[in-house]
XYZ file of C-alpha atoms in Angstrom:
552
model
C -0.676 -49.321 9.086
C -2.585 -46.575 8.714
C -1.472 -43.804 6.185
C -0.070 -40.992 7.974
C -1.105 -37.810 7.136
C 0.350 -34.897 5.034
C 1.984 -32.028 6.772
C -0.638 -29.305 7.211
C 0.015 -26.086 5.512
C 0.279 -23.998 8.626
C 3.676 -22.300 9.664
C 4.535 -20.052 12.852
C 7.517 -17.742 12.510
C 9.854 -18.165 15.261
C 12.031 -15.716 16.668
C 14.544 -14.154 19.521
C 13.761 -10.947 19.056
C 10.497 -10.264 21.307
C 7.816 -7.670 19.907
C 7.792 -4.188 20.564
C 5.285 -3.078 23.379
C 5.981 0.370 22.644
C 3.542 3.363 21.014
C 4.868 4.808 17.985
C 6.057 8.172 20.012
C 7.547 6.356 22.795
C 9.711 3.895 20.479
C 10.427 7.359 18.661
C 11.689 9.156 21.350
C 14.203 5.693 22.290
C 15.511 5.945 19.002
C 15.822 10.066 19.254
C 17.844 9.252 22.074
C 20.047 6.632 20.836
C 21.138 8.265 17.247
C 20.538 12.234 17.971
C 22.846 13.350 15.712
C 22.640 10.523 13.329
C 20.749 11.518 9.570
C 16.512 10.797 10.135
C 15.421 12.761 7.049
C 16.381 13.500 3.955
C 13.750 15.394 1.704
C 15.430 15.901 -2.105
C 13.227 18.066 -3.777
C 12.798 20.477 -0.724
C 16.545 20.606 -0.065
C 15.373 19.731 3.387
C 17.419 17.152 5.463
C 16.912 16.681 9.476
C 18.985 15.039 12.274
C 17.122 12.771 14.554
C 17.431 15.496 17.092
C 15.994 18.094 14.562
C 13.192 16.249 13.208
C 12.141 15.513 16.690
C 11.836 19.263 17.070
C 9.956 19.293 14.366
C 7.207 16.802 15.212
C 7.090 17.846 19.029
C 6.689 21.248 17.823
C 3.268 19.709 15.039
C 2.595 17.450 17.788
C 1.815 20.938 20.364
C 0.421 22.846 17.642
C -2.204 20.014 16.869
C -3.047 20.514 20.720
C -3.360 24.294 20.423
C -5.823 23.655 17.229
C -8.250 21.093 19.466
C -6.954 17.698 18.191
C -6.969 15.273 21.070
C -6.719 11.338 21.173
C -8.838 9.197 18.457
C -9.945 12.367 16.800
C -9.066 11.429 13.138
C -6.514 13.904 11.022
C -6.487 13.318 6.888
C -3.424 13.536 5.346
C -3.514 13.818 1.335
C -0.447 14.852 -0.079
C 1.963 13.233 -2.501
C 5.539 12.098 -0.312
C 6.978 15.045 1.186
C 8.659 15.467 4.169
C 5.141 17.086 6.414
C 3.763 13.798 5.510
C 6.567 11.800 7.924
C 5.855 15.140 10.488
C 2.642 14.661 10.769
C 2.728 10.499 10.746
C 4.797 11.135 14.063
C 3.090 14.210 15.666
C -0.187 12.222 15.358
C 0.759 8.957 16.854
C 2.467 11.119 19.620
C -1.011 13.008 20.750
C -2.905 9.722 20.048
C -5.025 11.209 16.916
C -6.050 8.693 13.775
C -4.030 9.622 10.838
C -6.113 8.898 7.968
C -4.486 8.421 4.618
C -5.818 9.781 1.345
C -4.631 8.145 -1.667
C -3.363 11.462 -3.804
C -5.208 10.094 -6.946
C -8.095 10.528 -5.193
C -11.382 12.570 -7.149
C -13.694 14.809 -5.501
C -16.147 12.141 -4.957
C -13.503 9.789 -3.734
C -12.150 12.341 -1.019
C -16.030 13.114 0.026
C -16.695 9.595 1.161
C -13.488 8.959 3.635
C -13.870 12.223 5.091
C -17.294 11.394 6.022
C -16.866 7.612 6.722
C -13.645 8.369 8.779
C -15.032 11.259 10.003
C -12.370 13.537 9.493
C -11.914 16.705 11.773
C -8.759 18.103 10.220
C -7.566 17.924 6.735
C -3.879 18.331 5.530
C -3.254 18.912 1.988
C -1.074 19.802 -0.839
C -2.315 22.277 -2.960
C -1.508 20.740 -6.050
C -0.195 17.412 -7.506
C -0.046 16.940 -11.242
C -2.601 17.644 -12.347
C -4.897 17.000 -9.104
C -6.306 20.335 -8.293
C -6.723 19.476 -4.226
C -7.618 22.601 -3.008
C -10.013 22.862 -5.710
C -11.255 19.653 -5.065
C -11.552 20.473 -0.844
C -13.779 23.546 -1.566
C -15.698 21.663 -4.024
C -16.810 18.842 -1.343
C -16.266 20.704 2.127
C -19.685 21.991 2.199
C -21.084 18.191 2.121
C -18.669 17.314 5.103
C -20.190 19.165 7.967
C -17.375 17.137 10.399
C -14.537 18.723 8.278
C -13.854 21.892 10.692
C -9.736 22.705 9.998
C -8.130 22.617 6.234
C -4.575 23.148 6.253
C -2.988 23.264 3.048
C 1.165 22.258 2.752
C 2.953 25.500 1.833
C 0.723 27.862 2.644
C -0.108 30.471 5.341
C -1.853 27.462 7.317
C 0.292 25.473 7.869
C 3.038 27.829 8.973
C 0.027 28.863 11.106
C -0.149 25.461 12.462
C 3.676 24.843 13.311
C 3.995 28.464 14.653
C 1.022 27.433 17.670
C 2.805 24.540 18.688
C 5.863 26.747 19.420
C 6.435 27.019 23.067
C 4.301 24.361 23.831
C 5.233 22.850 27.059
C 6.915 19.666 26.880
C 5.277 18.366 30.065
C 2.010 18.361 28.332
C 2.940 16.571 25.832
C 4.795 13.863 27.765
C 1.386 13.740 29.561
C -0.407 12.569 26.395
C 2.268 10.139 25.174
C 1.978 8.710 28.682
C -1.963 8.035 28.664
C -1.704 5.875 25.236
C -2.017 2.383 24.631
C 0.159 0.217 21.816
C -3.378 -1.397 21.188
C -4.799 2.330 20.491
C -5.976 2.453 16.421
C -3.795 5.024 15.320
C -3.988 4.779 11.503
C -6.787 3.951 9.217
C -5.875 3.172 5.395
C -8.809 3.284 2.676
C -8.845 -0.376 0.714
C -10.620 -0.334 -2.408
C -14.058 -2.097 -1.637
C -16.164 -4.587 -3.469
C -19.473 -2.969 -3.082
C -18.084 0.063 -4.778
C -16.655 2.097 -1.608
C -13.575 1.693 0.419
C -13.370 0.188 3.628
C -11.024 1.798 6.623
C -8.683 -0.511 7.606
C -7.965 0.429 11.277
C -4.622 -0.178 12.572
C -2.996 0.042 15.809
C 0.610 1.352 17.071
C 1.479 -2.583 17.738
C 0.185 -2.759 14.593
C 2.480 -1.407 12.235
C 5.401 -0.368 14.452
C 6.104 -4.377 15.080
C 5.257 -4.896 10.894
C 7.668 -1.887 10.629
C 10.136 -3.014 12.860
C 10.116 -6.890 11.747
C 10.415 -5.781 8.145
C 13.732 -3.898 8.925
C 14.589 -6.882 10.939
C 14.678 -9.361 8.297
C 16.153 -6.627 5.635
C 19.093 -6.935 8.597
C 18.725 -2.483 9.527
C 21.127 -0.989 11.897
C 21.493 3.169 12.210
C 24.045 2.452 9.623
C 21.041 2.362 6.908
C 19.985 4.755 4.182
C 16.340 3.548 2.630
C 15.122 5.539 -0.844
C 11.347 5.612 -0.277
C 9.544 6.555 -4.021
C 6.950 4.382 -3.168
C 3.800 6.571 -1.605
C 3.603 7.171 2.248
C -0.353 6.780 2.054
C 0.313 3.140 1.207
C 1.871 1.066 4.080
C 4.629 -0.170 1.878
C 5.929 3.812 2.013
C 5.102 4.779 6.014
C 5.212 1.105 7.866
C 7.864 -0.677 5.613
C 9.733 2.282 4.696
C 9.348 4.703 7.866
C 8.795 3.183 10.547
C 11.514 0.406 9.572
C 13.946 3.308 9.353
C 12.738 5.052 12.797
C 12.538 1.418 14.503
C 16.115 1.411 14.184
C 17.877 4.706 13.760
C 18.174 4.488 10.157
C 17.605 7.233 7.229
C 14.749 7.923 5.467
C 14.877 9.495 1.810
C 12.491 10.844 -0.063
C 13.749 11.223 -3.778
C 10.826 13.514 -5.039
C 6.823 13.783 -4.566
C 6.414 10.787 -7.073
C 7.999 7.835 -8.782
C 10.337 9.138 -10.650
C 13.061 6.704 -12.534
C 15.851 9.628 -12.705
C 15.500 10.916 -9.454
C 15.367 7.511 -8.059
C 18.560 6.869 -9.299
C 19.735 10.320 -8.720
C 18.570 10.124 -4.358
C 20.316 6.868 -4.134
C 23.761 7.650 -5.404
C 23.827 11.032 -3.975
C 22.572 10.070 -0.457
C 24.951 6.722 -0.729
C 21.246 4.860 0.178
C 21.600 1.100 1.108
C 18.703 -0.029 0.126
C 15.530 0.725 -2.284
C 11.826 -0.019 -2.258
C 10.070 -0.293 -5.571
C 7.197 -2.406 -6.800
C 8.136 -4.130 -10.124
C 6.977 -1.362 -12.655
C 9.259 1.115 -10.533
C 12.748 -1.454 -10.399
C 11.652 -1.749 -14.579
C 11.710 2.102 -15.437
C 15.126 2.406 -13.124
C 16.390 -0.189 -15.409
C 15.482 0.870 -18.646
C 16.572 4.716 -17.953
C 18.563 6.073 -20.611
C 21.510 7.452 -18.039
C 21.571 4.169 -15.864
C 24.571 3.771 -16.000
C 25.468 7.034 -14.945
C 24.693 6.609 -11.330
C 27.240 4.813 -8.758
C 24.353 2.331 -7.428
C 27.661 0.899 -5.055
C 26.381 1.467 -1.721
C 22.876 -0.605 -2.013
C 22.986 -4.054 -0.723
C 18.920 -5.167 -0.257
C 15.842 -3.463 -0.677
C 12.199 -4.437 -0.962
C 9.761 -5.364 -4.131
C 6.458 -5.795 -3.413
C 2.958 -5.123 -4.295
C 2.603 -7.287 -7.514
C 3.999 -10.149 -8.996
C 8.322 -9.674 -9.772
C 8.858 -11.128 -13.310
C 12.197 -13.320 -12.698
C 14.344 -11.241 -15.375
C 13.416 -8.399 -13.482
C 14.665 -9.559 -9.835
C 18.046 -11.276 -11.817
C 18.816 -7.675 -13.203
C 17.977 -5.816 -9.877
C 20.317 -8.015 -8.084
C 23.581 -7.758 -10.848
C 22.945 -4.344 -12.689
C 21.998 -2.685 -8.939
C 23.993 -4.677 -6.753
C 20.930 -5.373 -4.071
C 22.196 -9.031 -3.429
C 20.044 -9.073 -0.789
C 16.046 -7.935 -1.642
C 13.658 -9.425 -0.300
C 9.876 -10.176 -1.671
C 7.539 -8.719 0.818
C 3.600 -10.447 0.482
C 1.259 -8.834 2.264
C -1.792 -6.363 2.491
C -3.225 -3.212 4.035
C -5.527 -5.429 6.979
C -2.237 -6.861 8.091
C -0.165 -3.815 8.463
C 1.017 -5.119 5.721
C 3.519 -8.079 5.777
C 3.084 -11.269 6.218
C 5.807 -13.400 4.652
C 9.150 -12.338 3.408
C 12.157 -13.652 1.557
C 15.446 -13.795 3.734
C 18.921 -12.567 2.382
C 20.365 -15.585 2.883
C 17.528 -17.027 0.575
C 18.741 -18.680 -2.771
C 17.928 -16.529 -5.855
C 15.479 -19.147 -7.051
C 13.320 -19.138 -4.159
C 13.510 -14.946 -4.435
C 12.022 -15.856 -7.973
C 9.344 -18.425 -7.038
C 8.000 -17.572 -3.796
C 6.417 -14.707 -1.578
C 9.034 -16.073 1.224
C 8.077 -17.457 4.534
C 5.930 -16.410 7.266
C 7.374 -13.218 9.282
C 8.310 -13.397 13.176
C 5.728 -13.687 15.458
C 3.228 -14.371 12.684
C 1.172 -17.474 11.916
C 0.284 -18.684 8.026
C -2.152 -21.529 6.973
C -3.346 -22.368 3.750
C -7.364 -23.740 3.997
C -10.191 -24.865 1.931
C -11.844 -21.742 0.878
C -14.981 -24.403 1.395
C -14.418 -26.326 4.354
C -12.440 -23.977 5.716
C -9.720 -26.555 6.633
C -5.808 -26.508 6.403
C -4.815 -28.307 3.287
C -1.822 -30.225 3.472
C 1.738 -28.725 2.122
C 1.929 -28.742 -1.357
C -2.285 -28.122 -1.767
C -3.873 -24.593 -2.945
C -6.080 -23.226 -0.864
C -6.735 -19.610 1.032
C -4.025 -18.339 2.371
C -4.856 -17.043 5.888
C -2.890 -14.886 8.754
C -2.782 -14.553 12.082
C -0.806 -12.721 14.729
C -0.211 -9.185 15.728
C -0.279 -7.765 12.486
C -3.888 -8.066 11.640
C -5.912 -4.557 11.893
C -8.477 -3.609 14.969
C -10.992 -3.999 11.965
C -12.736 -1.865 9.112
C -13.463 1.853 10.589
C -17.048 1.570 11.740
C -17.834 -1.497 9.667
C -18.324 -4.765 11.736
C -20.628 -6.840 9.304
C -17.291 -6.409 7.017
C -15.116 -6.979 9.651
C -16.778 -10.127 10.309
C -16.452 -11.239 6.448
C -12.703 -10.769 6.629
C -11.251 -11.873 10.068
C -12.971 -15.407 11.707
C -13.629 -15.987 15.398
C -10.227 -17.127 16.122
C -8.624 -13.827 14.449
C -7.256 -15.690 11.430
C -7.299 -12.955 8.292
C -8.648 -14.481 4.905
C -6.940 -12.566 1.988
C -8.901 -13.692 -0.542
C -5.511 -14.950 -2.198
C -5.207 -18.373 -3.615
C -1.550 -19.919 -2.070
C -0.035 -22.984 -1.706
C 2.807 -23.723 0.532
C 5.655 -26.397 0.229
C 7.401 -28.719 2.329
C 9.863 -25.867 3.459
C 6.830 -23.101 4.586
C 7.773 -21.125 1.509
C 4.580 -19.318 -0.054
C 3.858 -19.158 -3.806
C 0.573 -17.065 -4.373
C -1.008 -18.708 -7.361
C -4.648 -16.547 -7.858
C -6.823 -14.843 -6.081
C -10.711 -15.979 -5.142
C -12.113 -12.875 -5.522
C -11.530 -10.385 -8.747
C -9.105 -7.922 -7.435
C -7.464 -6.442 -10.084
C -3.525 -5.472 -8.926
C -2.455 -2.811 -11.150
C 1.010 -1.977 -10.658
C 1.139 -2.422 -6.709
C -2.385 -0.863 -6.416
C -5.095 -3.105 -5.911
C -8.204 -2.632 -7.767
C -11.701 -4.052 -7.454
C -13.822 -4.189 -10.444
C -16.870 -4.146 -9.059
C -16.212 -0.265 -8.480
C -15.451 0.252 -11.492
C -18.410 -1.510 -12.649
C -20.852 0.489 -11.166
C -19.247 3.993 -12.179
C -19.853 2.499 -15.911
C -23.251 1.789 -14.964
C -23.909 5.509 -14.917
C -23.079 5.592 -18.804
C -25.925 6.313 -20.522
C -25.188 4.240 -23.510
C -23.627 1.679 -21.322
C -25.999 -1.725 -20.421
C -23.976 -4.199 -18.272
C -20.311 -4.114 -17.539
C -17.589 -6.404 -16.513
C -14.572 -5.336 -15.395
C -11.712 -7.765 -15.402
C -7.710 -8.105 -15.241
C -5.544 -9.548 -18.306
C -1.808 -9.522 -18.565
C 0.308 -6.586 -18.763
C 4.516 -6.490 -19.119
C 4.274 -3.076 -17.203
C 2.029 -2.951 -14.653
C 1.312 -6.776 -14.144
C -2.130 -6.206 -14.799
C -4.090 -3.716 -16.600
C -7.772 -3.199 -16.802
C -9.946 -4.360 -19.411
C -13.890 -3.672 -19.586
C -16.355 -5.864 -21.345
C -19.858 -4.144 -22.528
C -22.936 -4.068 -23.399
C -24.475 -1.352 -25.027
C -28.076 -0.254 -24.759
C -30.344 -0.385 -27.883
C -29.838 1.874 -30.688
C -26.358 3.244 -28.939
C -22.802 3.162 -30.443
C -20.134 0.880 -29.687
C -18.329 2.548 -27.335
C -14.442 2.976 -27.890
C -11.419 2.597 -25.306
C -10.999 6.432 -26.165
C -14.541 7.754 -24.951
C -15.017 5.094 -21.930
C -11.750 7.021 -20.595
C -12.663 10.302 -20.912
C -16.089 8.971 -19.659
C -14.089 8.320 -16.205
C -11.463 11.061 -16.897
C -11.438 13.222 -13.493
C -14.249 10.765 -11.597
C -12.103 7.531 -11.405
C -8.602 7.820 -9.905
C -6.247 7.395 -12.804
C -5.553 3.757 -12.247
C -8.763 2.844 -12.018
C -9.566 3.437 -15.435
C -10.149 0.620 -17.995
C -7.534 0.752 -20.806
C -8.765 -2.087 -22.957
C -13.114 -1.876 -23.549
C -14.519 -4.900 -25.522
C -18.148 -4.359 -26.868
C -20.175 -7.662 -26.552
C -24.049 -8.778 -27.321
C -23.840 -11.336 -24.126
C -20.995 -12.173 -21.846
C -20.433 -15.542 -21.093
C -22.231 -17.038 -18.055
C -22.520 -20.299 -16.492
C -25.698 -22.891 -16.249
C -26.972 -20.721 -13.002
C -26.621 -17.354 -14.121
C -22.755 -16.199 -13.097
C -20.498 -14.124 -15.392
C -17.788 -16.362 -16.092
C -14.861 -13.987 -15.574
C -12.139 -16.473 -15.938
C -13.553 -17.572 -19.529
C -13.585 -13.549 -20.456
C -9.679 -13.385 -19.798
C -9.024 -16.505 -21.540
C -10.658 -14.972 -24.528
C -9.329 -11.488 -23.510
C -5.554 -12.827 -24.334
C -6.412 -14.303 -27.285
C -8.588 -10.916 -28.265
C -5.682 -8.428 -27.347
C -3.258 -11.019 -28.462
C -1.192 -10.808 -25.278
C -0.330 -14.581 -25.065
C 3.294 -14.425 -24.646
C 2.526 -11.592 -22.026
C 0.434 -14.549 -20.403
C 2.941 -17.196 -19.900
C 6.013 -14.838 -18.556
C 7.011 -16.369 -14.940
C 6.456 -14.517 -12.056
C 7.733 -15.118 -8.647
């Protein structure tokens, strides 16, 4: 008899619940309707909170003074602010006139902010002031005069914004009904900045299907009713903060808390027994600072049940202590990434601890999964690594502007290559094993050294670089630079390669570990061998046990 062939590694998520065929204003407004009077808001450090009723004031009121300023539909708005409540306003009053909101990652530098304003071509800019130590209106004056599109700055706070909200005062809610009515769910309506391999970001371009449905689904599967209270201290720019965290809450009438501008442990803890929040997002490096937190156990943690990790790998002892020091019996492991709005498999709450611990979960509703031959670009059977691919609603219109790239990431038949090395067992459960390409992921933020390569390039003392990823107990990864110095020059230090990129490489982006070599190590043809530079990289740094901690 013939032998009979392994079970591909392909699974389709089933489902009653039918997609949403709603834009983001429309599904909104149902929700407005449904839970008026029901908590929508909740900004800590303002002292702001807002109804559903109030906050959709608020964002009709944005959404007319965007109007009044000129904005009209696919006319792209930048948002770069840390999380504060204008952020959610504007998010809304956006996808209600049909305008791109385009998000600016707040450790953006000058140069940084210069290209997405161009590449996006961004017509109005909203801004904090201030972050930190991230100067932004500095920053804006410095580069406005090299982006001739850039024709309104509003800054958070200020006269210009009040400005702003005061013009859409009055504005006649017929007009605006008008403009809700003319959009599409398929109409790009967000485009997120992914840290590119040829040194620039690429515009991921998403739709209202897009991430509402990824939004909505998410809050599905994290079982959301109007009864919910979310802490969000992850950052709105990312979709993990507006998809997973706001537009799961406004998908179904729950509460959305912002516990201060950044991650911070103590006000974490502090926005989640105060507001009574049922569940938390965090990536790991977040849940471990709430943990180790001198005053702890000072906070009533009672009222969480679930929550969401995601963005890097969740050491096991860290998911066993979020589940019986915080109580969140039921968080789930999200997998995902920016081109696919971002989720595409998920741990259930009725999912055991173990497979919590060991895998990215399962393929999400109305989503397809397949692991292939990154050669042959076949499914492997279950059990096999390969390339994990997906398919469905969730994957973006494409990179803003870009369609050679476009091409390199999603095939003919609209199946999304991560890049990620997978496998997937008998069950359809997902365990990400590697990744083909180099991506760095530094503590939920995803890094590609080749960026960071060609900044060091610029050194004058600096040769060649290699920028790679070893192991790190906080961040997951941290990154480590390999050089070679020019003739005659110093060895360089870790010190003076980071205040080499101090102020022109957003913080994380910065190697913490540099490694002065005469030659790196290359293969027969030519090619850096990157994986034989972190072998040695452990051994160098001595960060072996660091090495072979499990990860889920």
């Amino acid at each position: 008899m013939p032998e009979i062939p392994a079970l591909p590694s392909y699974a389709s998520g089933i489902s009653d619940v039918p997609l949403l065929g709603d834009t983001i204003g429309d599904n909104f407004d149902r929700t407005v309707a449904a839970f008026g009077d029901r908590d929508a808001l909740v900004d800590r450090e303002a002292g702001s909170r807002w109804t559903y009723r109030e906050l959709a004031a608020e964002v009709n009121t944005l959404a007319h003074g965007l109007v009044a300023t000129g904005i009209g539909k696919g006319e792209r708005v930048g948002i770069w602010a840390p999380n504060r409540a204008e952020w959610t306003l504007l998010q809304y009053a956006t996808a209600k006139i049909g305008a791109i909101l385009v998000n600016i990652n707040p450790a953006y530098r000058a140069h940084e902010l210069e290209y997405v304003l161009n590449q996006a071509g961004v017509r109005m800019l909203v801004a904090a002031e201030r972050f930190k130590t991230s100067d932004y209106a500095g920053m804006i004056e410095q580069v406005r005069p090299k982006c001739p599109g850039l024709e309104h700055v509003v800054l958070l706070g200020t006269d210009s914004w009040t400005g702003l909200r005061e013009s859409g005062r009055g504005g006649d809610p017929a007009v605006l009904a008008g403009l809700q009515a003319s959009l599409s769910a398929d109409d790009p309506i967000n485009i997120q900045y992914t840290s590119g391999t040829t040194g620039f970001p690429k515009g991921a371009t998403l739709s209202h299907h897009n991430i509402l449905n990824n939004g909505f689904f998410v809050g599905e599967l994290c079982n959301y009713t109007e009864q919910d209270r979310v802490c969000i201290p992850v950052p709105f720019y990312h979709c993990f903060g507006m998809v997973m965290g706001n537009l799961a809450c406004t998908s179904h009438g729950a509460c959305m808390v912002i516990p201060a501008p950044g991650f911070d442990p103590k006000a974490t803890l502090a926005a989640v027994a105060a507001e009574r929040c049922t569940s938390l997002y965090g990536v790991p490096t977040m849940f471990i600072a709430e943990l180790n937190d001198p005053d702890f156990a000072t906070h009533d943690l009672s009222s969480l049940r679930t929550g969401i990790m995601a963005g890097s790998p969740c050491p096991v002892e860290v998911m066993r202590q979020v589940i019986d020091r915080m109580g969140m019996t039921e968080v789930s492991i999200c997998y995902g990434m920016t081109e696919t709005s971002p989720v595409s498999t998920q741990t259930r709450a009725d999912d055991s601890v173990a497979r919590r611990v060991s895998t990215v979960g399962r393929v999400g509703p109305h989503l397809e999964s397949k692991v292939v031959d990154p050669e042959t670009g076949l499914t492997v059977g279950r059990g096999t690594p390969g390339e994990l691919c997906t398919r469905g609603y969730s994957v973006m219109l494409g990179y803003w502007e870009e369609p050679e790239k476009t091409a390199e990431a999603i095939d003919a038949a609209r199946w999304m290559h991560t890049g990620d090395l997978a496998v997937m067992d008998e069950d359809g459960y997902v365990n990400i094993t590697g990744r083909i390409k180099d991506m760095v992921i530094r503590g939920g933020e995803n890094v590609y050294p080749r960026e960071i390569e060609e900044f060091l390039y610029t050194h004058p003392d600096i040769l060649d670089a290699q920028v790679i990823g070893v192991p790190d107990v906080k961040y997951g990864e941290e990154l480590m630079a390999w050089v070679r110095m020019r003739e005659g020059a110093e060895p360089l230090t870790a010190e003076a390669v980071r205040e080499f990129c101090q102020g022109k490489l957003a913080h994380y982006k910065i190697p913490r570990y540099v490694h002065v070599v005469a030659e790196f190590p290359m293969t027969v043809t030519g090619k850096v061998r990157k994986v034989e530079m972190r072998r040695q990289s452990v051994t160098l740094l001595g960060l072996e046990q660091v090495a072979e901690q499990r990860h889920a």
